[in-house]
Coordinates of C-alpha atoms in Angstrom, one line a residue:
M1 CA 53.5 71.9 -42.3
P2 CA 52.6 69.5 -45.1
P3 CA 49.1 69.6 -46.5
L4 CA 46.5 67.2 -45.2
P5 CA 45.5 64.3 -47.4
R6 CA 42.3 64.8 -49.4
W7 CA 40.5 62.1 -47.4
S8 CA 41.3 63.8 -44.1
G9 CA 38.5 66.3 -44.6
V10 CA 36.0 63.5 -44.9
V11 CA 37.3 62.0 -41.7
I12 CA 37.0 65.3 -39.8
L13 CA 33.5 65.8 -41.2
L14 CA 32.4 62.3 -40.1
A15 CA 34.0 62.9 -36.7
R16 CA 32.1 66.1 -36.2
R17 CA 28.8 64.5 -37.2
A18 CA 29.5 61.5 -34.9
G19 CA 30.3 63.9 -32.1
R20 CA 27.0 65.7 -32.7
A21 CA 25.2 62.4 -32.7
V22 CA 26.9 61.1 -29.6
R23 CA 26.7 64.3 -27.6
P24 CA 23.0 63.9 -26.6
V25 CA 23.7 60.4 -25.1
L26 CA 27.2 60.9 -23.8
V27 CA 26.3 61.9 -20.3
P28 CA 23.7 59.1 -19.9
A29 CA 26.2 56.6 -21.4
V30 CA 28.8 57.6 -18.9
L31 CA 26.3 57.6 -16.0
G32 CA 25.0 54.2 -17.1
A33 CA 28.4 52.7 -17.0
W34 CA 28.9 54.2 -13.5
L35 CA 25.6 52.9 -12.3
V36 CA 26.6 49.4 -13.3
A37 CA 30.0 49.8 -11.6
K38 CA 28.4 51.4 -8.4
Q39 CA 26.0 48.5 -8.0
L40 CA 28.8 45.9 -8.3
L41 CA 31.1 47.8 -6.0
W42 CA 28.7 48.5 -3.2
S43 CA 26.7 45.3 -3.1
P44 CA 29.2 42.7 -1.8
A45 CA 28.8 44.0 1.8
F46 CA 25.2 42.7 1.8
Q47 CA 26.0 39.4 0.1
G48 CA 27.6 37.5 3.0
G49 CA 31.0 37.5 1.3
A50 CA 29.8 35.6 -1.7
S51 CA 31.4 36.1 -5.1
V52 CA 29.5 38.2 -7.6
P53 CA 27.6 35.9 -10.0
A54 CA 26.8 36.6 -13.6
T55 CA 23.1 37.3 -12.7
A56 CA 24.3 40.2 -10.5
F57 CA 26.1 41.8 -13.5
V58 CA 23.0 41.3 -15.7
A59 CA 20.7 42.7 -13.1
S60 CA 23.0 45.7 -12.7
V61 CA 23.1 46.4 -16.5
A62 CA 19.3 46.0 -16.6
V63 CA 18.7 48.6 -13.9
A64 CA 21.0 51.0 -15.7
M65 CA 19.1 50.4 -18.9
V66 CA 15.8 51.2 -17.3
V67 CA 17.2 54.4 -15.7
L68 CA 18.6 55.6 -19.0
G69 CA 15.5 54.6 -20.9
I70 CA 13.4 56.8 -18.7
A71 CA 15.9 59.8 -18.8
L72 CA 16.4 59.7 -22.5
R73 CA 12.8 60.5 -23.1
Y74 CA 13.8 64.1 -22.1
H75 CA 16.6 66.4 -23.5
G76 CA 18.8 69.2 -22.3
R77 CA 18.5 70.2 -18.6
A78 CA 15.3 68.2 -18.2
Q79 CA 17.3 65.1 -19.1
L80 CA 19.9 66.0 -16.5
I81 CA 17.3 66.5 -13.9
A82 CA 15.6 63.2 -14.7
L83 CA 19.1 61.4 -14.5
L84 CA 19.7 63.3 -11.2
A85 CA 16.4 62.3 -9.6
L86 CA 16.7 58.6 -10.7
D87 CA 20.3 58.4 -9.6
A88 CA 19.7 60.1 -6.3
T89 CA 16.8 57.7 -5.6
L90 CA 18.9 54.6 -6.3
T91 CA 21.8 56.0 -4.2
A92 CA 19.5 56.8 -1.3
V93 CA 18.3 53.1 -1.5
Y94 CA 22.0 52.0 -1.2
Q95 CA 22.8 54.4 1.5
A96 CA 19.8 53.4 3.6
H97 CA 20.7 49.7 3.3
I98 CA 24.4 50.5 4.1
L99 CA 23.3 52.2 7.4
Y100 CA 20.7 49.6 8.3
H101 CA 23.3 46.8 7.6
R102 CA 25.9 48.5 9.9
Q103 CA 23.4 48.6 12.7
F104 CA 21.7 45.3 12.4
S105 CA 24.0 43.2 10.1
E106 CA 21.1 42.5 7.8
L107 CA 19.2 44.0 4.9
G108 CA 16.3 46.3 5.4
S109 CA 12.9 46.0 3.8
V110 CA 10.1 48.1 2.3
A111 CA 8.1 47.2 5.4
T112 CA 10.6 49.2 7.5
L113 CA 9.5 52.4 5.8
A114 CA 6.7 52.3 8.3
F115 CA 9.4 53.2 10.9
A116 CA 10.6 56.3 9.0
S117 CA 8.6 58.7 11.1
Q118 CA 10.8 57.6 14.1
A119 CA 14.0 58.5 12.4
A120 CA 14.1 62.0 13.7
Q121 CA 13.8 60.8 17.3
V122 CA 16.7 58.3 16.9
R123 CA 18.9 60.5 14.7
G124 CA 21.5 60.4 17.5
A125 CA 21.9 56.7 16.9
I126 CA 21.8 57.0 13.1
L127 CA 24.4 59.8 12.5
P128 CA 27.4 57.8 13.9
L129 CA 26.7 55.1 11.3
F130 CA 27.9 57.3 8.4
R131 CA 31.4 56.8 7.2
R132 CA 33.8 58.9 5.1
G133 CA 33.9 56.1 2.6
D134 CA 30.2 56.7 1.9
A135 CA 31.1 59.9 0.0
P136 CA 32.1 58.3 -3.3
L137 CA 28.6 56.7 -3.4
W138 CA 27.2 60.2 -3.9
A139 CA 29.9 61.6 -6.3
D140 CA 27.9 61.0 -9.4
V141 CA 24.8 62.6 -7.8
A142 CA 26.9 65.7 -6.9
V143 CA 28.3 65.9 -10.5
L144 CA 24.8 65.7 -12.1
A145 CA 23.5 68.3 -9.7
L146 CA 26.3 70.7 -10.7
M147 CA 25.8 70.0 -14.4
A148 CA 22.0 70.7 -14.1
A149 CA 22.8 74.0 -12.2
V150 CA 25.2 75.4 -14.6
W151 CA 23.7 74.1 -17.9
R152 CA 23.8 76.8 -20.5
G153 CA 24.0 74.8 -23.7
R154 CA 21.7 74.6 -26.6
E155 CA 18.9 72.1 -26.3
P156 CA 20.1 69.2 -28.4
S157 CA 17.7 67.0 -30.4
P158 CA 16.2 64.4 -28.1
T159 CA 16.7 60.7 -28.6
R160 CA 13.7 59.3 -30.4
R161 CA 11.2 58.2 -27.7
W162 CA 10.7 54.8 -29.2
H163 CA 14.5 54.2 -28.7
A164 CA 14.2 55.3 -25.1
N165 CA 11.2 53.1 -24.5
A166 CA 12.9 50.2 -26.2
L167 CA 15.9 50.6 -23.9
A168 CA 13.7 50.7 -20.8
I169 CA 11.6 47.7 -21.9
A170 CA 14.8 45.7 -22.8
G171 CA 16.1 46.5 -19.3
V172 CA 12.9 45.1 -17.7
V173 CA 13.0 42.0 -19.8
L174 CA 16.7 41.5 -19.0
F175 CA 16.1 41.9 -15.2
T176 CA 13.1 39.5 -15.4
T177 CA 15.4 37.0 -17.0
A178 CA 17.9 37.3 -14.2
A179 CA 15.2 37.1 -11.5
A180 CA 13.2 34.3 -13.1
P181 CA 14.8 31.4 -11.1
L182 CA 13.9 33.2 -7.9
L183 CA 10.3 34.2 -8.6
E184 CA 8.7 31.0 -7.4
R185 CA 10.3 31.3 -4.0
P186 CA 8.8 33.9 -1.6
L187 CA 11.3 36.2 0.3
T188 CA 10.8 34.9 3.8
G189 CA 14.3 33.7 4.7
P190 CA 13.9 30.4 6.7
R191 CA 14.6 27.1 5.1
H192 CA 11.7 25.5 3.3
M193 CA 9.9 28.8 3.5
G194 CA 11.5 30.7 0.7
I195 CA 14.7 32.4 -0.4
A196 CA 17.1 34.1 1.9
R197 CA 17.5 37.9 1.5
T198 CA 21.2 37.6 1.2
E199 CA 20.6 35.1 -1.6
V200 CA 18.5 37.6 -3.5
A201 CA 21.0 40.4 -2.9
T202 CA 23.8 38.1 -4.2
A203 CA 21.8 37.2 -7.3
L204 CA 20.4 40.6 -8.2
N205 CA 22.4 43.2 -6.2
V206 CA 20.7 45.5 -3.8
V207 CA 18.4 47.3 -6.2
G208 CA 17.2 44.0 -7.5
Y209 CA 16.7 42.8 -3.9
Q210 CA 14.6 45.9 -3.2
L211 CA 12.3 45.3 -6.1
F212 CA 12.0 41.6 -5.1
D213 CA 11.3 42.6 -1.5
A214 CA 8.6 45.1 -2.6
A215 CA 6.8 42.5 -4.6
T216 CA 7.0 40.0 -1.7
F217 CA 5.6 42.7 0.7
A218 CA 2.7 43.4 -1.7
L219 CA 1.9 39.6 -1.9
R220 CA 1.9 39.4 1.9
R221 CA -0.6 42.2 2.1
L222 CA -2.8 40.5 -0.4
D223 CA -2.6 37.3 1.6
R224 CA -4.6 38.8 4.5
S225 CA -8.0 37.7 3.1
A226 CA -6.9 34.1 3.0
R227 CA -7.5 31.5 5.6
S228 CA -5.6 28.6 4.0
S229 CA -3.5 28.0 7.1
L230 CA -6.4 27.8 9.6
P231 CA -6.5 23.9 9.8
E232 CA -2.8 23.7 10.4
A233 CA -2.9 26.4 13.1
I234 CA -5.7 24.6 14.9
A235 CA -3.9 21.3 14.7
Y236 CA -0.7 23.0 16.0
H237 CA -2.3 24.4 19.1
R238 CA -4.3 21.3 19.8
A239 CA -1.1 19.3 19.8
R240 CA 0.6 21.7 22.2
T241 CA -1.3 20.9 25.3
V242 CA 0.9 19.4 28.0
P243 CA 0.2 18.3 31.6
A244 CA 0.4 21.0 34.3
G245 CA 3.6 21.3 36.2
P246 CA 4.2 21.6 40.0
L247 CA 4.2 25.4 39.9
H248 CA 1.0 25.7 37.9
G249 CA -1.4 28.0 39.7
T250 CA 0.9 28.6 42.7
Q251 CA 0.8 32.3 42.2
R252 CA -2.9 32.6 41.4
G253 CA -4.3 36.1 42.0
K254 CA -0.8 37.7 42.3
D255 CA 0.0 41.0 40.6
V256 CA 2.3 40.8 37.7
I257 CA 5.0 43.4 36.8
V258 CA 7.0 43.0 33.6
V259 CA 10.0 45.2 33.0
Q260 CA 11.5 45.3 29.5
L261 CA 15.0 46.8 29.6
E262 CA 16.1 48.7 26.5
S263 CA 19.2 47.3 24.8
V264 CA 20.4 45.3 27.8
Q265 CA 22.2 42.1 26.6
A266 CA 23.6 39.4 28.9
S267 CA 27.2 40.2 28.1
A268 CA 26.9 43.4 30.2
V269 CA 25.2 41.6 33.2
G270 CA 27.6 40.5 36.0
R271 CA 30.5 42.2 34.3
I272 CA 33.2 43.9 36.3
V273 CA 35.0 47.0 34.9
N274 CA 38.1 48.0 36.7
G275 CA 36.8 46.6 39.9
A276 CA 33.3 48.1 39.6
P277 CA 30.2 46.0 38.8
V278 CA 28.2 47.1 35.8
T279 CA 24.9 45.6 37.1
P280 CA 24.9 45.4 40.9
S281 CA 21.1 45.7 41.1
L282 CA 20.4 42.9 38.6
D283 CA 23.1 40.8 40.3
R284 CA 21.3 41.1 43.6
L285 CA 17.9 40.5 42.1
A286 CA 19.2 37.3 40.4
H287 CA 19.9 35.8 43.8
E288 CA 16.2 35.9 44.7
S289 CA 14.9 35.0 41.2
L290 CA 14.5 32.2 38.7
T291 CA 17.3 32.9 36.2
F292 CA 17.7 31.7 32.7
P293 CA 21.4 32.0 31.6
E294 CA 20.5 30.7 28.1
A295 CA 17.7 33.2 27.4
F296 CA 17.7 34.8 23.9
S297 CA 16.2 37.8 22.2
Q298 CA 14.1 36.8 19.3
V299 CA 13.3 40.1 17.8
G300 CA 13.3 41.0 14.1
Q301 CA 13.1 44.3 12.3
G302 CA 10.6 45.6 14.8
T303 CA 13.3 45.5 17.6
T304 CA 11.7 46.9 20.8
S305 CA 8.2 46.5 19.6
D306 CA 8.9 42.9 18.5
A307 CA 10.1 42.2 22.1
E308 CA 6.8 43.4 23.5
L309 CA 4.9 41.3 21.0
L310 CA 7.0 38.2 21.9
A311 CA 6.7 38.6 25.6
G312 CA 3.1 39.8 25.7
C313 CA 1.5 37.7 22.9
S314 CA 3.9 34.8 22.5
L315 CA 4.0 35.3 18.7
Y316 CA 7.0 35.5 16.4
P317 CA 7.9 38.7 14.5
L318 CA 6.9 39.1 10.9
E319 CA 9.3 38.3 8.0
T320 CA 10.0 42.0 7.6
G321 CA 8.6 45.1 9.2
A322 CA 6.7 44.9 12.6
V323 CA 3.3 43.7 13.7
F324 CA 3.0 46.9 15.7
T325 CA 2.9 49.0 12.5
E326 CA 1.4 46.5 10.0
R327 CA -1.2 44.4 11.9
Y328 CA -2.2 46.5 14.8
D329 CA -5.8 46.0 13.5
A330 CA -5.6 42.2 13.6
R331 CA -7.5 40.1 16.1
L332 CA -4.7 38.9 18.5
R333 CA -4.8 36.8 21.7
C334 CA -2.3 38.3 24.0
L335 CA -1.7 37.9 27.8
P336 CA -3.1 41.3 28.8
E337 CA -6.4 40.3 27.2
V338 CA -6.5 36.9 28.8
L339 CA -5.8 38.4 32.2
R340 CA -8.3 41.2 31.8
E341 CA -10.9 38.6 31.2
A342 CA -9.8 37.0 34.5
G343 CA -10.4 40.2 36.4
Y344 CA -7.0 41.9 36.1
R345 CA -6.3 45.6 35.5
T346 CA -3.9 45.8 32.6
V347 CA -1.7 48.8 32.0
A348 CA 1.5 49.7 30.0
M349 CA 3.9 52.3 31.0
H350 CA 6.6 53.8 28.6
A351 CA 7.9 57.3 28.9
N352 CA 8.0 58.1 25.2
W353 CA 5.5 59.6 22.8
P354 CA 2.4 57.3 22.5
N355 CA 2.7 57.0 18.7
F356 CA 6.3 55.7 18.8
W357 CA 6.1 52.2 17.4
N358 CA 2.4 52.8 17.0
R359 CA 1.8 51.8 20.6
D360 CA -1.3 54.0 21.0
R361 CA -3.0 51.8 18.3
M362 CA -1.4 48.5 19.2
Y363 CA -1.8 48.4 23.0
P364 CA -5.6 48.2 22.8
T365 CA -5.2 45.3 20.4
M366 CA -3.1 43.5 22.9
G367 CA -5.6 44.0 25.7
Y368 CA -4.2 46.9 27.7
E369 CA -6.9 49.0 29.4
R370 CA -4.6 52.0 30.0
F371 CA -1.4 53.3 28.4
F372 CA 0.8 55.8 30.5
S373 CA 3.0 57.6 28.0
I374 CA 5.3 60.5 28.5
R375 CA 2.3 62.8 28.6
D376 CA 1.3 61.1 31.9
F377 CA 4.7 61.6 33.7
D378 CA 6.7 64.5 34.9
A379 CA 9.0 64.4 31.9
S380 CA 12.2 65.7 33.4
P381 CA 15.1 65.0 33.1
V382 CA 15.2 63.7 29.6
I383 CA 17.9 61.2 28.6
G384 CA 18.0 60.2 24.9
L385 CA 14.5 59.5 23.6
G386 CA 12.5 60.2 26.7
L387 CA 12.3 60.4 30.5
S388 CA 15.2 59.3 32.5
D389 CA 14.8 55.6 33.6
V390 CA 15.4 56.5 37.2
R391 CA 12.6 59.1 37.3
F392 CA 10.4 56.8 35.2
V393 CA 10.5 53.9 37.6
E394 CA 10.0 56.2 40.6
Q395 CA 6.8 57.6 39.1
A396 CA 5.8 54.2 37.8
A397 CA 6.2 52.6 41.3
E398 CA 3.9 55.4 42.7
R399 CA 1.2 54.4 40.2
L400 CA 1.6 50.7 40.8
A401 CA 1.0 51.2 44.5
T402 CA -2.4 52.8 43.7
L403 CA -3.6 50.4 41.1
P404 CA -6.6 48.1 42.0
E405 CA -5.4 44.5 42.4
P406 CA -4.8 42.2 40.8
F407 CA -3.0 44.0 38.1
Y408 CA -0.8 43.2 35.1
A409 CA 1.7 46.1 34.4
V410 CA 4.4 46.3 31.8
L411 CA 7.2 48.9 32.2
V412 CA 9.4 49.7 29.1
T413 CA 12.7 51.5 29.9
L414 CA 14.3 53.9 27.4
S415 CA 17.5 55.6 28.6
N416 CA 19.9 52.8 27.5
H417 CA 19.5 53.6 23.8
A418 CA 22.2 54.2 21.2
P419 CA 24.4 56.2 21.0
F420 CA 24.5 55.8 24.9
V421 CA 25.9 59.3 25.5
D422 CA 23.8 62.2 26.9
P423 CA 24.6 65.3 29.0
N424 CA 22.1 64.0 31.7
L425 CA 23.6 60.5 31.8
P426 CA 26.1 60.3 34.7
R427 CA 29.5 58.7 34.2
A428 CA 29.4 56.1 37.0
L429 CA 31.9 53.5 35.8
P430 CA 35.7 53.8 35.8
L431 CA 36.1 52.7 32.2
G432 CA 39.9 53.0 31.8
A433 CA 40.9 51.8 28.4
L434 CA 37.2 51.6 27.4
E435 CA 36.8 55.3 27.8
G436 CA 35.7 57.0 24.6
T437 CA 34.6 53.7 22.9
M438 CA 31.0 52.7 22.1
V439 CA 31.4 49.6 24.3
G440 CA 32.5 51.8 27.2
D441 CA 29.6 54.2 26.7
Y442 CA 27.3 51.3 26.5
L443 CA 28.4 49.7 29.7
N444 CA 28.1 53.0 31.5
S445 CA 24.6 53.5 30.2
V446 CA 23.7 50.0 31.3
R447 CA 24.9 50.9 34.7
F448 CA 22.4 53.8 34.8
T449 CA 19.5 51.5 33.8
D450 CA 20.6 49.0 36.4
A451 CA 20.3 51.7 39.0
A452 CA 16.8 52.3 37.9
V453 CA 16.0 48.6 38.3
G454 CA 17.4 48.8 41.8
A455 CA 15.3 51.8 42.6
L456 CA 12.2 50.1 41.4
V457 CA 12.8 46.9 43.3
E458 CA 13.4 48.8 46.6
R459 CA 10.3 51.0 46.2
L460 CA 8.2 47.9 45.5
R461 CA 9.6 46.2 48.5
A462 CA 9.0 49.2 50.7
T463 CA 5.3 49.4 49.7
G464 CA 4.8 45.6 50.0
V465 CA 3.9 45.3 46.3
L466 CA 7.0 43.2 45.6
D467 CA 6.0 40.2 47.6
R468 CA 2.5 40.4 46.2
S469 CA 3.8 40.2 42.7
I470 CA 5.5 38.1 40.0
L471 CA 8.3 40.3 38.8
V472 CA 9.7 39.5 35.3
V473 CA 12.8 41.4 34.0
Y474 CA 14.3 40.9 30.5
G475 CA 16.3 42.6 27.9
D476 CA 14.7 43.5 24.6
H477 CA 17.7 43.2 22.2
N478 CA 21.4 43.6 21.9
G479 CA 23.0 47.0 22.6
V480 CA 26.2 47.0 20.6
S481 CA 27.2 44.9 17.6
R482 CA 30.4 43.0 17.1
T483 CA 31.8 45.9 15.0
A484 CA 31.4 48.6 17.7
S485 CA 34.5 50.3 18.9
G486 CA 35.9 48.7 22.0
T487 CA 34.9 45.2 21.2
E488 CA 38.5 44.2 20.9
L489 CA 38.9 45.0 24.7
V490 CA 36.1 42.6 25.8
D491 CA 35.3 39.0 25.2
V492 CA 33.6 39.2 21.8
P493 CA 33.8 35.8 20.0
A494 CA 36.2 35.8 17.1
R495 CA 34.2 33.2 15.1
A496 CA 31.3 34.5 13.1
D497 CA 29.2 31.4 13.8
R498 CA 29.3 32.2 17.6
W499 CA 28.0 35.7 17.1
L500 CA 24.3 34.6 17.4
T501 CA 24.7 33.1 20.8
Y502 CA 26.7 36.1 22.0
E503 CA 24.7 39.0 20.6
R504 CA 21.2 37.4 21.1
R505 CA 21.7 36.4 24.7
I506 CA 19.8 38.6 27.1
P507 CA 19.1 38.6 30.9
L508 CA 15.8 37.0 32.0
L509 CA 14.7 36.8 35.5
V510 CA 11.4 35.8 37.2
R511 CA 11.1 36.7 40.9
L512 CA 8.3 35.1 42.8
P513 CA 7.0 36.5 46.1
A514 CA 9.6 36.0 48.9
G515 CA 12.1 34.9 46.3
A516 CA 10.5 31.4 46.1
H517 CA 12.1 28.7 43.9
A518 CA 15.1 31.0 43.1
G519 CA 17.9 29.5 41.1
P520 CA 19.1 28.9 37.5
R521 CA 17.2 27.0 34.8
P522 CA 19.8 26.1 32.2
A523 CA 17.6 25.1 29.3
P524 CA 17.3 27.6 26.3
A525 CA 14.6 30.2 26.7
G526 CA 13.3 33.1 24.7
Q527 CA 11.1 36.1 25.0
L528 CA 8.4 34.0 23.4
D529 CA 8.2 32.1 26.7
V530 CA 7.4 35.0 29.0
A531 CA 3.6 35.0 28.5
P532 CA 3.1 31.3 28.9
T533 CA 5.3 31.2 32.0
V534 CA 3.3 33.9 33.7
A535 CA 0.0 32.3 32.6
D536 CA 1.1 29.0 34.0
L537 CA 2.2 30.5 37.4
L538 CA -1.2 32.3 37.6
G539 CA -3.1 29.1 36.8
V540 CA -4.5 30.3 33.5
P541 CA -6.0 27.4 31.5
P542 CA -3.7 26.9 28.4
E543 CA -6.7 26.3 26.2
T544 CA -7.8 30.0 26.7
S545 CA -4.7 31.2 24.8
F546 CA -2.8 30.4 21.6
F547 CA 0.8 30.9 22.7
H548 CA 3.7 29.6 20.8
G549 CA 6.2 29.7 23.6
R550 CA 6.4 27.3 26.5
S551 CA 6.2 27.6 30.3
L552 CA 9.7 27.8 31.6
V553 CA 8.6 26.3 35.0
S554 CA 6.5 23.4 33.7
D555 CA 7.0 22.5 30.0
P556 CA 9.9 20.4 28.7
P557 CA 12.6 22.3 26.8
R558 CA 12.0 23.4 23.2
P559 CA 14.3 25.0 20.7
V560 CA 14.5 28.8 20.6
V561 CA 13.6 30.0 17.2
F562 CA 14.8 33.3 15.6
P563 CA 13.0 35.3 12.9
D564 CA 15.5 34.3 10.2
G565 CA 15.0 30.6 10.8
S566 CA 18.0 30.0 12.9
A567 CA 17.4 28.1 16.1
V568 CA 19.1 26.9 19.4
S569 CA 18.4 23.7 21.2
P570 CA 20.1 22.2 24.2
E571 CA 22.3 20.2 21.8
L572 CA 22.5 22.1 18.6
V573 CA 22.7 25.6 17.0
Y574 CA 21.4 25.9 13.5
L575 CA 22.4 29.0 11.5
S576 CA 20.1 29.8 8.6
P577 CA 21.3 30.8 5.2
E578 CA 20.5 34.5 5.8
G579 CA 24.1 35.1 6.4
R580 CA 23.9 37.4 9.4
W581 CA 25.7 34.9 11.6
G582 CA 28.0 33.6 8.8
P583 CA 27.2 30.9 6.3
L584 CA 24.6 28.2 6.9
A585 CA 26.0 25.9 9.6
C586 CA 25.2 23.3 12.2
L587 CA 27.1 23.5 15.5
E588 CA 27.2 21.7 18.8
A589 CA 25.6 24.0 21.4
P590 CA 27.9 23.4 24.3
T591 CA 31.2 23.7 22.3
G592 CA 30.4 25.5 19.0
A593 CA 32.1 22.7 17.1
P594 CA 30.8 22.3 13.6
V595 CA 28.9 19.1 12.9
P596 CA 27.4 17.6 9.6
P597 CA 24.5 19.9 8.5
A598 CA 22.2 16.9 8.3
R599 CA 22.2 16.8 12.1
C600 CA 20.3 20.1 12.1
D601 CA 17.6 19.0 9.6
A602 CA 15.0 18.4 12.3
L603 CA 15.8 21.6 14.1
A604 CA 15.6 23.6 10.9
D605 CA 12.3 22.0 10.0
H606 CA 10.9 22.8 13.5
A607 CA 12.0 26.5 13.1
A608 CA 10.4 26.8 9.7
R609 CA 7.1 25.4 10.9
E610 CA 7.0 27.6 14.0
L611 CA 7.5 30.7 12.0
R612 CA 5.1 29.7 9.2
I613 CA 2.2 29.1 11.5
S614 CA 2.7 32.1 13.8
R615 CA 3.1 34.4 10.8
A616 CA 0.0 33.0 9.1
E617 CA -2.0 33.6 12.3
V618 CA -1.1 37.3 12.1
N619 CA -1.0 37.9 8.3
Q620 CA -4.2 36.0 7.7
D621 CA -5.8 37.3 10.8
L622 CA -6.6 33.7 11.9
F623 CA -7.4 34.5 15.5
R624 CA -10.5 36.1 14.3
W625 CA -11.7 32.7 13.4
M626 CA -10.1 30.7 16.3
L627 CA -12.1 30.6 19.6
P628 CA -11.4 29.3 23.1
A629 CA -13.1 26.1 23.8
P630 CA -13.7 23.8 26.7
P631 CA -10.6 21.9 28.1
G632 CA -9.4 19.4 25.6
M633 CA -11.2 20.9 22.7
L634 CA -10.1 23.6 20.2
H635 CA -12.2 24.6 17.3
A636 CA -12.9 27.3 14.8
R637 CA -15.9 28.6 13.0
G638 CA -16.9 26.0 10.4
H639 CA -14.2 23.6 11.8
P640 CA -15.6 21.1 14.3

């Protein structure tokens, strides 16, 4: 072997010194590169199919710099543990958003952390959302955990702290530079109200979105002491007064029974599966009720609780989170309170734990005198999250028969909840090819809830309560998404821009005593319209409430507005830029044909104003300053 050149020794020496110098930062550098790659690889699913812009790369690098800057302040095993903790936290954020997006086709929010305590009760619906493809997301976390566990090396010299601090500060500056164009636009979604969440996720990736969302959430909390929107809210309600319709007051003094059906969407109602009807009870009830074939769920991240807010208070959901968990201490003006002042007994019945969705705190705010929870029922058998719907309505009907009249009672069913499979849930439908699919399980579960509705109606009929009452039945939100197994076997629209009107459509029936005025009402309707419709039928003066919906039996049609700023009118469908229903679009309502976006400008502006005023009333606690006034007059303290 020939001798090495003289200069080779110098090269080897320099290489060894370079190795010793690089070794302390080698693992962080490799992890930093992977963190950047991970953010770029896993973010597109939340970005509505948009291409990755330069700002997303810059934001990803900035996040990695901050993580490394914090970790490099330590050395040896402590550095690995710091890297592990930071990496696991970021990965958990991604995983949570992935699961949330799979279920709801939208990004989650810091505000939804208030729902975390419910995760254990709904774990049966969460576990099926995990995929094998999620494993690589956690690969680096597993490697770091293994390295920290087996670390036996000498403690290398730590990176100088000012270097680490400089790296973290540079990352913050770099991220702020990427986010600067977005900072003047609040994260609220609807047009003219702020920036869409998908737009933030596209520009800054998911971690950047999460930081932006947290800042917006904090600003919303700080806004509670302001009353800047009070004049606009007063003017809005003053302008909403309309002449009474022919059915106004025709049911004065009647009892009211409102039944909210868990996860029942319109696509399941009236469906026949292998010759067997899915909803025979609802089908029969529809023949003696006012029906609204174009009724839509308007819930947001608060799902079931949002449906109760919409139907009971005629208020829109918040931008993110839920009124039930965030603003249960606000002064609201809901139908139960209005009717209690008119001499009604007001009760709510739901066979779940009283703190689920914070109902034990929210129901008194809404005006309910009594809440019957699972503690007040014979809680057997259990299906899913609580008492079986059939046993629930049997016991609820017994209590209704003994309530002093007039009463206003809300019953919230529970059995038809994902994953729609339970040992106590009978298999009543011949599913055929749908057997073993989520859609098949869902339809079978709906069949069970439909049987509960039938049992309730027959018991009310037998006791005479039915024909002394207004009975309202509606679904709270969709049950299965367009990505669920089995959708290829049913009539799910292929076009993304038709998903809104498919997934959001729910059953809504209003039965009057003796089935009076039964028949379809074709105009668009929403859960927001339930409270004003009931109030109108009972003859409640509109000036005693501050409802945002319309009476479905008296008022002229108005657009149905959704929390993301999308809207449906008799003529048009406006899809907001949030991206859940595809890109921003304007469609003809009857055909779904795309039309020039400018045709939806007035509809988009209407939706933005509706959401802005309703949310200000809740966030700024404006009802505390707004008082009922004599007919034709609406005022607030300090505002003549």
